[in-house]
Amino acid sequence: MPTTSYQTPSPQGYYGKFGGAFIPEMLHPNVEELQQRYLEIMQEPGFQLEFRDLLRDYVGRPTPLYYAKRLSEQFSTNIYLKREDLCHTGAHKINNTIGQILLALRLGKTRIIAETGAGQHGVATATVCALKGIECIVYMGEKDIERQAPNVARMRMLGAKVVPATSGSKTLKDATNEAIRDWINNPKDTHYIIGSVVGPHPYPDMVARFQSVISEETRWQLKEKTGSELPTHVIACVGGGSNAAGAFYHYLDELSVQLVAVEAAGHGVNSGLSAATTALGKPGILHGSKSLLMQTEDGQVIEPHSISAGLDYPGIGPLHAHLFDSGRGHFMSATDEEAMRAAFEVARLEGIIPALETAHAFAALNRLELKPTDQVVLCLSGRGDKDLATYMKQMEMLGE
Ligand SMILES: *Cc1c(COP(=O)(O)O)cnc(C)c1O
């Protein structure tokens, strides 16, 4: 074990050079309350008991670790899929929203706000608010509301109020601004649920801890199957980085395990239409923390592009920026086309239709030189039902 852990940030929320809490003065009371209370609350036995019960009976955990035989044969290696696609609501995001809502209730909050781009985080948040009977407001860009009608309908059916953000580009960053404005105006009764390992300290650490159940389970499940808790590789896609943080967490300080993070290269890393943050990004401050982000010479955020809405983000969380900077993480990217091809391959070899986000992780299998003795764990972050329209377009194009 190294003397400093990759798992835990400094008391100020730094992972190496990255992290911290860069927030407007008016948000200090809200964020400080969280900073002071999150660890104590998360460690309470009563909290842990309720969190674990809901993960088991409501989410359906532990999710299986499945040996993908035909995919393994294809790559002449051993591939295990961590089936987060089998979680209630179809992806890993609910692990975090359950954790945060239990925390919010213990802080005495009666109102939940969130922002969402594609709607996946909004649906996970609306779901747990219905579960707990608590008011839920989801901010969403007006353009995204038009583009993501099925998820908007889901949120409304679950009882959430979806509020359009009508300023600027009418997309995710405008929704984020609206959510922050709301939180400033309602510091006492409202908790803001952030959906990935991004945002000011303590969010990256808090979300990583909630998602760490993924690698906690992987360790004993892999031991049952192979006799060892340690794989040679763990592969995950990275938007903000929460499924990767969860899949890596209990392996961060096991230096024999290669951690492979796969970003979205869009039309190609150098095409101008990409979301490959580590390849293109420079240090900067976005959404309350210092990290790597895609920006122009004078620090304007560059609009990212990915075929997959969940990876279409111009930054990554500070933990991942540190894993990249320190060399602990192995960062790769996959293009829209590579991801699409990988999704069809997995569907036909394993009978599993992965989310477009996850398809990027599968695409990385082509780039890694895997050996027959390797034991590879791939985090299957979500299912592809939500991406069927995009997949169908591809089938029409290929005449399949
Ligand atoms: C949202 C999402 C992602 C990307 O978010 P991370 O925080 O990087 O995990 C990946 N996969 C699926 C299925 C998602 O819904």
Coordinates of C-alpha atoms and ligand atoms in Angstrom, one line a residue:
M1 CA 0.0 0.0 0.0
P2 CA 1.3 3.5 -0.8
T3 CA 1.6 5.9 2.1
T4 CA -1.0 8.2 0.6
S5 CA -4.2 6.8 -0.6
Y6 CA -5.8 7.6 -3.9
Q7 CA -9.2 7.0 -2.2
T8 CA -9.5 9.9 0.2
P9 CA -9.0 13.6 -0.7
S10 CA -7.4 16.0 1.7
P11 CA -9.6 17.7 4.3
Q12 CA -10.1 20.6 1.8
G13 CA -11.2 18.1 -0.8
Y14 CA -8.0 17.9 -2.9
Y15 CA -6.8 14.9 -4.9
G16 CA -3.3 15.9 -5.7
K17 CA -3.7 19.3 -7.5
F18 CA -7.4 18.9 -8.2
G19 CA -10.6 19.4 -6.3
G20 CA -11.4 22.0 -3.6
A21 CA -14.6 24.0 -3.4
F22 CA -14.8 27.1 -5.6
I23 CA -18.3 28.5 -5.0
P24 CA -20.0 31.8 -4.7
E25 CA -20.0 33.4 -1.3
M26 CA -23.8 32.9 -1.0
L27 CA -23.5 29.1 -1.2
H28 CA -21.0 28.8 1.6
P29 CA -23.5 27.9 4.3
N30 CA -25.0 25.1 2.3
V31 CA -21.7 23.6 1.2
E32 CA -20.1 24.0 4.6
E33 CA -23.0 22.2 6.3
L34 CA -22.4 19.2 4.0
Q35 CA -18.6 19.3 4.5
Q36 CA -19.0 19.2 8.2
R37 CA -21.7 16.5 8.4
Y38 CA -21.4 14.1 5.5
L39 CA -18.8 11.7 6.9
E40 CA -20.4 11.6 10.4
I41 CA -23.9 10.9 8.9
M42 CA -22.6 8.3 6.4
Q43 CA -20.8 6.4 9.2
E44 CA -23.9 6.2 11.5
P45 CA -25.0 2.5 11.9
G46 CA -28.6 3.5 11.3
F47 CA -27.7 5.2 8.0
Q48 CA -25.6 2.3 6.8
L49 CA -28.4 -0.1 7.7
E50 CA -31.1 1.8 5.8
F51 CA -28.7 2.4 2.8
R52 CA -27.8 -1.3 2.6
D53 CA -31.4 -2.4 2.9
L54 CA -32.5 -0.2 0.1
L55 CA -29.6 -1.2 -2.1
R56 CA -30.6 -4.8 -1.6
D57 CA -34.4 -4.7 -1.7
Y58 CA -35.1 -1.7 -3.9
V59 CA -32.1 -1.4 -6.3
G60 CA -31.6 -5.2 -6.5
R61 CA -28.0 -5.4 -5.2
P62 CA -25.6 -7.1 -5.3
T63 CA -25.6 -6.9 -9.1
P64 CA -24.2 -10.0 -10.7
L65 CA -20.6 -10.3 -11.8
Y66 CA -21.1 -12.2 -15.0
Y67 CA -18.4 -14.1 -16.9
A68 CA -19.0 -13.2 -20.6
K69 CA -17.9 -16.4 -22.3
R70 CA -18.4 -15.5 -25.9
L71 CA -17.0 -12.0 -25.6
S72 CA -14.0 -13.5 -23.7
E73 CA -13.4 -15.9 -26.6
Q74 CA -13.6 -13.1 -29.1
F75 CA -10.8 -11.2 -27.3
S76 CA -8.9 -14.4 -26.2
T77 CA -9.0 -13.3 -22.5
N78 CA -11.3 -13.5 -19.5
I79 CA -14.0 -10.7 -19.3
Y80 CA -16.3 -10.3 -16.3
L81 CA -19.2 -7.8 -16.6
K82 CA -20.3 -5.9 -13.5
R83 CA -24.0 -5.7 -14.2
E84 CA -25.1 -2.2 -13.1
D85 CA -27.5 -2.3 -16.0
L86 CA -29.6 -4.6 -13.8
C87 CA -30.1 -1.9 -11.1
H88 CA -33.6 -0.5 -10.7
T89 CA -34.0 2.3 -13.3
G90 CA -31.3 0.7 -15.5
A91 CA -28.0 2.2 -14.4
H92 CA -25.6 2.9 -11.5
K93 CA -26.9 6.4 -10.9
I94 CA -29.5 5.2 -8.3
N95 CA -26.8 4.1 -5.9
N96 CA -25.8 7.7 -5.5
T97 CA -29.3 9.2 -5.4
I98 CA -30.4 6.8 -2.7
G99 CA -27.3 7.7 -0.6
Q100 CA -27.9 11.5 -1.0
I101 CA -31.6 11.4 -0.2
L102 CA -31.0 9.5 3.0
L103 CA -28.3 12.1 3.9
A104 CA -30.6 15.0 3.0
L105 CA -33.4 13.6 5.3
R106 CA -30.9 13.3 8.2
L107 CA -29.9 17.0 7.6
G108 CA -33.6 17.8 8.0
K109 CA -34.2 18.8 4.3
T110 CA -37.7 18.7 2.9
R111 CA -37.0 19.6 -0.7
I112 CA -34.7 18.1 -3.4
I113 CA -33.4 19.9 -6.4
A114 CA -31.3 18.5 -9.3
E115 CA -30.2 19.4 -12.7
T116 CA -30.2 17.0 -15.7
G117 CA -29.0 17.0 -19.3
A118 CA -30.2 13.8 -20.9
G119 CA -32.6 13.1 -18.0
Q120 CA -31.0 10.0 -16.6
H121 CA -29.9 11.7 -13.3
G122 CA -33.2 13.5 -13.2
V123 CA -35.1 10.1 -13.4
A124 CA -32.9 8.6 -10.7
T125 CA -33.5 11.6 -8.4
A126 CA -37.3 11.7 -9.1
T127 CA -37.4 7.9 -8.3
V128 CA -35.9 8.2 -4.9
C129 CA -38.0 11.3 -4.1
A130 CA -41.1 9.3 -4.8
L131 CA -39.8 6.5 -2.7
K132 CA -39.3 8.9 0.2
G133 CA -42.3 11.1 -0.4
I134 CA -40.3 14.3 -0.7
E135 CA -40.7 17.3 -3.1
C136 CA -38.5 17.1 -6.2
I137 CA -37.6 19.9 -8.6
V138 CA -35.5 19.1 -11.7
Y139 CA -34.0 21.8 -13.8
M140 CA -33.5 21.0 -17.4
G141 CA -32.5 23.1 -20.4
E142 CA -35.5 23.9 -22.6
K143 CA -33.8 22.3 -25.6
D144 CA -33.1 19.1 -23.6
I145 CA -36.7 18.9 -22.6
E146 CA -37.7 18.8 -26.3
R147 CA -34.9 16.2 -27.1
Q148 CA -35.5 13.9 -24.1
A149 CA -39.3 13.6 -24.0
P150 CA -39.4 10.0 -22.6
N151 CA -37.3 10.9 -19.6
V152 CA -39.3 14.1 -19.0
A153 CA -42.5 12.0 -19.0
R154 CA -40.9 9.5 -16.5
M155 CA -39.9 12.3 -14.1
R156 CA -43.4 13.8 -14.3
M157 CA -45.1 10.5 -13.8
L158 CA -42.9 10.0 -10.7
G159 CA -44.2 13.3 -9.4
A160 CA -41.3 15.6 -10.0
K161 CA -41.6 19.1 -11.3
V162 CA -39.5 19.7 -14.4
V163 CA -38.5 23.3 -14.7
P164 CA -37.2 24.5 -18.1
A165 CA -34.0 26.6 -18.1
T166 CA -34.6 29.2 -20.8
S167 CA -31.4 31.2 -20.8
G168 CA -28.1 30.8 -22.8
S169 CA -27.8 27.6 -24.9
K170 CA -30.9 26.2 -23.0
T171 CA -28.9 23.0 -22.1
L172 CA -27.2 21.4 -19.2
K173 CA -25.0 24.3 -18.0
D174 CA -28.0 26.7 -18.0
A175 CA -30.0 24.1 -15.9
T176 CA -27.0 24.0 -13.5
N177 CA -27.1 27.8 -13.1
E178 CA -30.8 27.6 -12.3
A179 CA -30.3 24.9 -9.8
I180 CA -27.5 26.9 -8.0
R181 CA -29.7 30.0 -8.0
D182 CA -32.5 27.9 -6.4
W183 CA -30.1 26.5 -3.7
I184 CA -28.9 30.0 -2.8
N185 CA -32.5 31.1 -2.3
N186 CA -33.4 28.0 -0.3
P187 CA -30.4 27.2 1.9
K188 CA -32.3 25.9 4.9
D189 CA -34.8 23.3 3.6
T190 CA -33.2 22.2 0.2
H191 CA -30.6 19.6 -0.8
Y192 CA -29.0 19.7 -4.2
I193 CA -28.3 16.2 -5.5
I194 CA -25.3 16.2 -7.9
G195 CA -25.2 13.1 -10.2
S196 CA -21.5 12.4 -10.6
V197 CA -18.1 12.8 -8.9
V198 CA -18.0 16.5 -9.8
G199 CA -18.9 19.7 -8.1
P200 CA -17.4 21.3 -5.0
H201 CA -16.0 19.3 -2.1
P202 CA -17.5 17.2 -0.5
Y203 CA -19.6 16.0 -3.6
P204 CA -16.8 14.1 -5.4
D205 CA -15.8 12.2 -2.3
M206 CA -19.4 11.7 -1.2
V207 CA -20.6 10.3 -4.6
A208 CA -17.5 8.1 -4.9
R209 CA -18.2 6.6 -1.5
F210 CA -21.9 5.9 -2.5
Q211 CA -20.8 4.3 -5.7
S212 CA -17.9 2.3 -4.1
V213 CA -20.4 -0.5 -3.5
I214 CA -19.7 -1.5 -7.1
S215 CA -16.0 -2.5 -6.4
E216 CA -16.8 -3.7 -2.8
E217 CA -19.0 -6.4 -4.4
T218 CA -16.6 -7.0 -7.3
R219 CA -13.9 -8.0 -4.9
W220 CA -15.7 -10.9 -3.2
Q221 CA -17.6 -11.9 -6.4
L222 CA -14.3 -12.2 -8.3
K223 CA -12.8 -14.2 -5.4
E224 CA -15.7 -16.6 -5.5
K225 CA -15.1 -17.1 -9.3
T226 CA -11.3 -17.1 -9.6
G227 CA -9.9 -17.4 -6.1
S228 CA -8.5 -13.9 -6.2
E229 CA -10.1 -10.5 -5.4
L230 CA -7.8 -8.8 -7.8
P231 CA -8.3 -8.6 -11.6
T232 CA -5.6 -7.4 -14.0
H233 CA -7.8 -4.6 -15.4
V234 CA -10.9 -2.7 -14.5
I235 CA -12.5 -0.8 -17.4
A236 CA -15.2 1.9 -17.2
C237 CA -16.5 4.7 -19.3
V238 CA -16.1 8.3 -17.9
G239 CA -18.5 11.1 -18.3
G240 CA -18.2 12.9 -15.0
G241 CA -16.7 9.7 -13.6
S242 CA -19.1 8.2 -11.1
N243 CA -19.4 4.6 -12.4
A244 CA -15.6 4.6 -12.9
A245 CA -15.0 5.9 -9.4
G246 CA -17.3 3.2 -8.0
A247 CA -15.7 0.4 -10.1
F248 CA -12.1 1.6 -9.3
Y249 CA -12.6 2.6 -5.6
H250 CA -11.5 -0.6 -3.7
Y251 CA -8.7 -1.1 -6.3
L252 CA -7.3 2.4 -6.3
D253 CA -4.5 1.4 -3.9
E254 CA -3.9 -2.0 -5.4
L255 CA -1.2 -1.0 -7.8
S256 CA -1.2 -4.3 -9.7
V257 CA -4.7 -3.6 -11.0
Q258 CA -4.7 -1.5 -14.2
L259 CA -7.5 1.1 -14.1
V260 CA -8.7 1.9 -17.5
A261 CA -10.9 5.0 -18.0
V262 CA -12.6 5.5 -21.4
E263 CA -13.7 8.9 -22.6
A264 CA -15.8 9.8 -25.6
A265 CA -13.8 10.9 -28.6
G266 CA -17.0 11.9 -30.5
H267 CA -16.0 12.3 -34.2
G268 CA -12.4 11.9 -33.2
V269 CA -10.1 13.5 -30.6
N270 CA -8.9 16.2 -33.0
S271 CA -12.1 16.7 -34.9
G272 CA -13.4 19.6 -32.8
L273 CA -16.4 17.4 -32.0
S274 CA -15.2 15.4 -29.0
A275 CA -15.5 15.0 -25.2
A276 CA -12.1 13.5 -24.6
T277 CA -11.2 15.7 -21.6
T278 CA -7.8 14.2 -20.6
A279 CA -6.6 14.3 -24.2
L280 CA -7.7 17.9 -24.8
G281 CA -8.2 19.5 -21.4
K282 CA -6.2 21.9 -19.3
P283 CA -6.5 22.6 -15.6
G284 CA -9.4 25.0 -14.8
I285 CA -12.4 25.5 -12.6
L286 CA -15.8 24.1 -13.6
H287 CA -18.9 23.5 -11.4
G288 CA -17.1 24.3 -8.2
S289 CA -13.9 22.3 -8.4
K290 CA -10.5 22.5 -10.0
S291 CA -10.1 19.8 -12.6
L292 CA -9.2 19.2 -16.2
L293 CA -11.6 20.7 -18.7
M294 CA -11.9 21.5 -22.4
Q295 CA -11.4 25.2 -22.8
T296 CA -10.2 27.8 -25.3
E297 CA -6.9 29.7 -24.9
D298 CA -8.7 32.3 -22.8
G299 CA -10.5 29.8 -20.6
Q300 CA -14.0 29.6 -22.2
V301 CA -15.5 26.2 -21.9
I302 CA -15.6 24.3 -25.2
E303 CA -18.9 22.6 -26.1
P304 CA -18.3 18.9 -25.9
H305 CA -19.7 16.4 -28.4
S306 CA -20.5 12.7 -27.9
I307 CA -23.2 10.5 -29.5
S308 CA -23.9 9.4 -25.9
A309 CA -25.6 12.1 -23.7
G310 CA -24.1 10.7 -20.5
L311 CA -20.5 11.3 -21.7
D312 CA -21.2 14.7 -23.3
Y313 CA -19.5 16.7 -20.6
P314 CA -16.5 19.1 -21.0
G315 CA -14.8 18.1 -17.7
I316 CA -14.1 15.1 -15.4
G317 CA -14.2 14.8 -11.7
P318 CA -11.0 15.8 -9.7
L319 CA -10.3 12.2 -8.6
H320 CA -10.0 11.2 -12.3
A321 CA -7.9 14.3 -13.1
H322 CA -5.5 13.1 -10.4
L323 CA -5.5 9.5 -11.7
F324 CA -4.6 10.9 -15.1
D325 CA -2.0 13.4 -13.8
S326 CA -0.3 10.8 -11.5
G327 CA -0.3 8.1 -14.1
R328 CA -2.3 5.8 -11.8
G329 CA -5.1 5.7 -14.3
H330 CA -4.8 4.6 -18.0
F331 CA -7.0 7.0 -20.0
M332 CA -8.2 6.1 -23.5
S333 CA -11.0 7.3 -25.7
A334 CA -13.5 5.7 -28.2
T335 CA -15.2 7.5 -31.1
D336 CA -19.0 7.5 -31.7
E337 CA -18.5 4.9 -34.4
E338 CA -16.3 2.6 -32.4
A339 CA -18.8 2.7 -29.5
M340 CA -21.7 2.0 -31.9
R341 CA -19.8 -1.0 -33.3
A342 CA -19.0 -2.3 -29.9
A343 CA -22.6 -2.1 -28.8
F344 CA -23.7 -4.3 -31.7
E345 CA -21.0 -6.8 -31.0
V346 CA -21.9 -7.1 -27.4
A347 CA -25.6 -7.4 -28.2
R348 CA -25.0 -10.3 -30.6
L349 CA -22.3 -12.1 -28.6
E350 CA -23.9 -11.8 -25.2
G351 CA -27.6 -10.9 -25.6
I352 CA -27.0 -7.7 -23.7
I353 CA -27.8 -4.3 -25.2
P354 CA -25.6 -1.8 -23.4
A355 CA -26.1 1.9 -22.9
L356 CA -24.3 4.0 -25.4
E357 CA -22.1 5.3 -22.6
T358 CA -21.0 1.8 -21.6
A359 CA -20.4 0.9 -25.3
H360 CA -17.4 3.2 -25.1
A361 CA -15.9 1.0 -22.4
F362 CA -16.5 -2.1 -24.6
A363 CA -14.8 -0.4 -27.5
A364 CA -11.6 -0.1 -25.4
L365 CA -11.3 -3.9 -25.5
N366 CA -10.0 -3.6 -29.1
R367 CA -7.1 -1.2 -28.0
L368 CA -5.9 -3.1 -24.9
E369 CA -3.4 -5.9 -25.6
L370 CA -5.1 -8.5 -23.4
K371 CA -3.5 -11.9 -22.6
P372 CA -5.3 -15.3 -22.2
T373 CA -4.3 -15.2 -18.5
D374 CA -5.7 -11.7 -17.9
Q375 CA -8.9 -11.2 -15.7
V376 CA -10.7 -8.2 -16.9
V377 CA -13.6 -6.5 -15.1
L378 CA -15.7 -4.2 -17.2
C379 CA -18.4 -2.0 -15.5
L380 CA -21.6 -2.4 -17.5
S381 CA -22.9 1.0 -16.3
G382 CA -26.3 0.9 -17.9
R383 CA -28.8 -0.7 -20.3
G384 CA -29.4 0.4 -23.8
D385 CA -33.2 0.7 -23.9
K386 CA -33.0 4.5 -23.7
D387 CA -30.6 4.5 -26.8
L388 CA -32.8 2.3 -29.1
A389 CA -33.7 5.2 -31.4
T390 CA -30.0 5.9 -32.0
Y391 CA -29.2 2.2 -32.5
M392 CA -32.1 1.9 -34.9
K393 CA -30.8 4.7 -37.1
Q394 CA -27.5 2.9 -37.3
M395 CA -29.2 -0.3 -38.4
E396 CA -31.0 1.6 -41.1
M397 CA -27.7 3.1 -42.3
L398 CA -26.1 -0.3 -42.4
G399 CA -29.1 -1.9 -44.0
E400 CA -29.2 -4.6 -41.2
Ligands
LIG1 C1 -24.8 9.0 -16.7 C2 -24.2 7.7 -17.2 C3 -22.8 7.6 -17.4 C4 -21.8 8.7 -17.2 O1 -21.7 9.2 -15.9 P1 -20.5 8.8 -14.9 O2 -20.7 9.8 -13.8 O3 -19.2 9.1 -15.7 O4 -20.6 7.4 -14.6 C5 -22.3 6.3 -17.8 N1 -23.1 5.3 -18.1 C6 -24.5 5.4 -17.9 C7 -25.3 4.2 -18.2 C8 -25.0 6.6 -17.5 O5 -26.4 6.7 -17.3

